[in-house]
Amino acid sequence: MGATTLITVAPTGAESAKADVPALPVTLEELVQTAKECEAAGAAVIHVHIRDDDARPTLDPSRLRDTVTALRESTGLIVQLSTGGAVTDPYEDRLRVLDAGPDMCSLTCGTVNFGSDVFMNPWPFMVELYQRTQELEVVPEFELFDLGHVAALHRLLDKHGLPYGGHVHCDLVMGVPGGMPGDARTLVAAVEALPSGSTWSATGIGRTSLPVMFAALSAGGHLRVGMEDTVTLAKGKPVTANVQLVERAAQAATLAQRPPMPSADARALLGTKSR
Ligand code: KMH
Ligand code: ZN
């Protein structure tokens, strides 16, 4: 089998309002429908943020459990819950996300300015979250918004060992106002600093989506796409369904002769627990 590209879809996020972005999946029904479409188009992992009845971000434990169950019943996608939540979420709620029993969770390796806000990930919180992933056998995806986060990831692995599953997988989140820029030279610098043997995907926020996608493919990386990260296909052309972004990524990956990775291969690569 030739090389393939792991595609993660991040369909919702915590930042866009449904009123501003009507295509955003915010109900469980919308999320499951989106997940099925994106799986059919080549996604293997879904990075999940959920919303409440008023479409506001929530980390409600029972909603999270129901979401994991529904996604498992309807798709073969690897379910990755966000522990980042919204910038206003307390640490305790973010730690409790793991109790919903996902296959994976995000784990951001440091604090970062986030537009006019601050996305807080102090070292003691990172360590506590990491130790919980190890205890509960959840595979973390290390979210790296800045080069300093790569250094913090090395420190975490040096002090606390390998993640559950034994494999280190990272996601470079580029182009956040306050984080590392979404361009090819920054991507290469970040990739060169990653722990040896790790795999990585990259995503570019907003207008950096395409440059980051092409840079990642040319540097041998995997891809994350979705309306969490960008809500336009081009200037003045809104995304009307997440599947458009997955299809575009799958086309680019296929053109690069690294077509989408089937989810069974992704499970083997990431070392997720069979649940
Ligand atoms: N919503 C951001 C504050 C994650 O999912 O872990 C954080 C975020 C990262 O989206
Ligand atoms: Zn997220």
Coordinates of C-alpha atoms and ligand atoms in Angstrom, one line a residue, residues 10 13-15 47-49 80 82-85 106 143 145 224 228-229, ligand 2:
A10 CA -13.2 19.8 12.7
G13 CA -15.4 24.7 16.9
A14 CA -16.4 27.1 19.6
E15 CA -15.9 30.4 18.0
H47 CA -12.5 16.7 16.2
V48 CA -15.7 17.5 18.1
H49 CA -16.9 20.6 19.9
Q80 CA -11.6 13.1 19.1
S82 CA -11.9 18.8 22.2
T83 CA -10.5 19.5 25.6
G84 CA -9.8 23.1 24.5
G85 CA -13.5 23.9 24.5
S106 CA -7.0 17.3 21.9
E143 CA -2.2 20.8 19.4
F145 CA -0.2 26.8 18.0
R224 CA -7.1 18.9 9.3
E228 CA -13.9 25.3 13.0
D229 CA -10.9 26.7 11.1
Ligands
ZN2 ZN -11.0 22.6 18.6

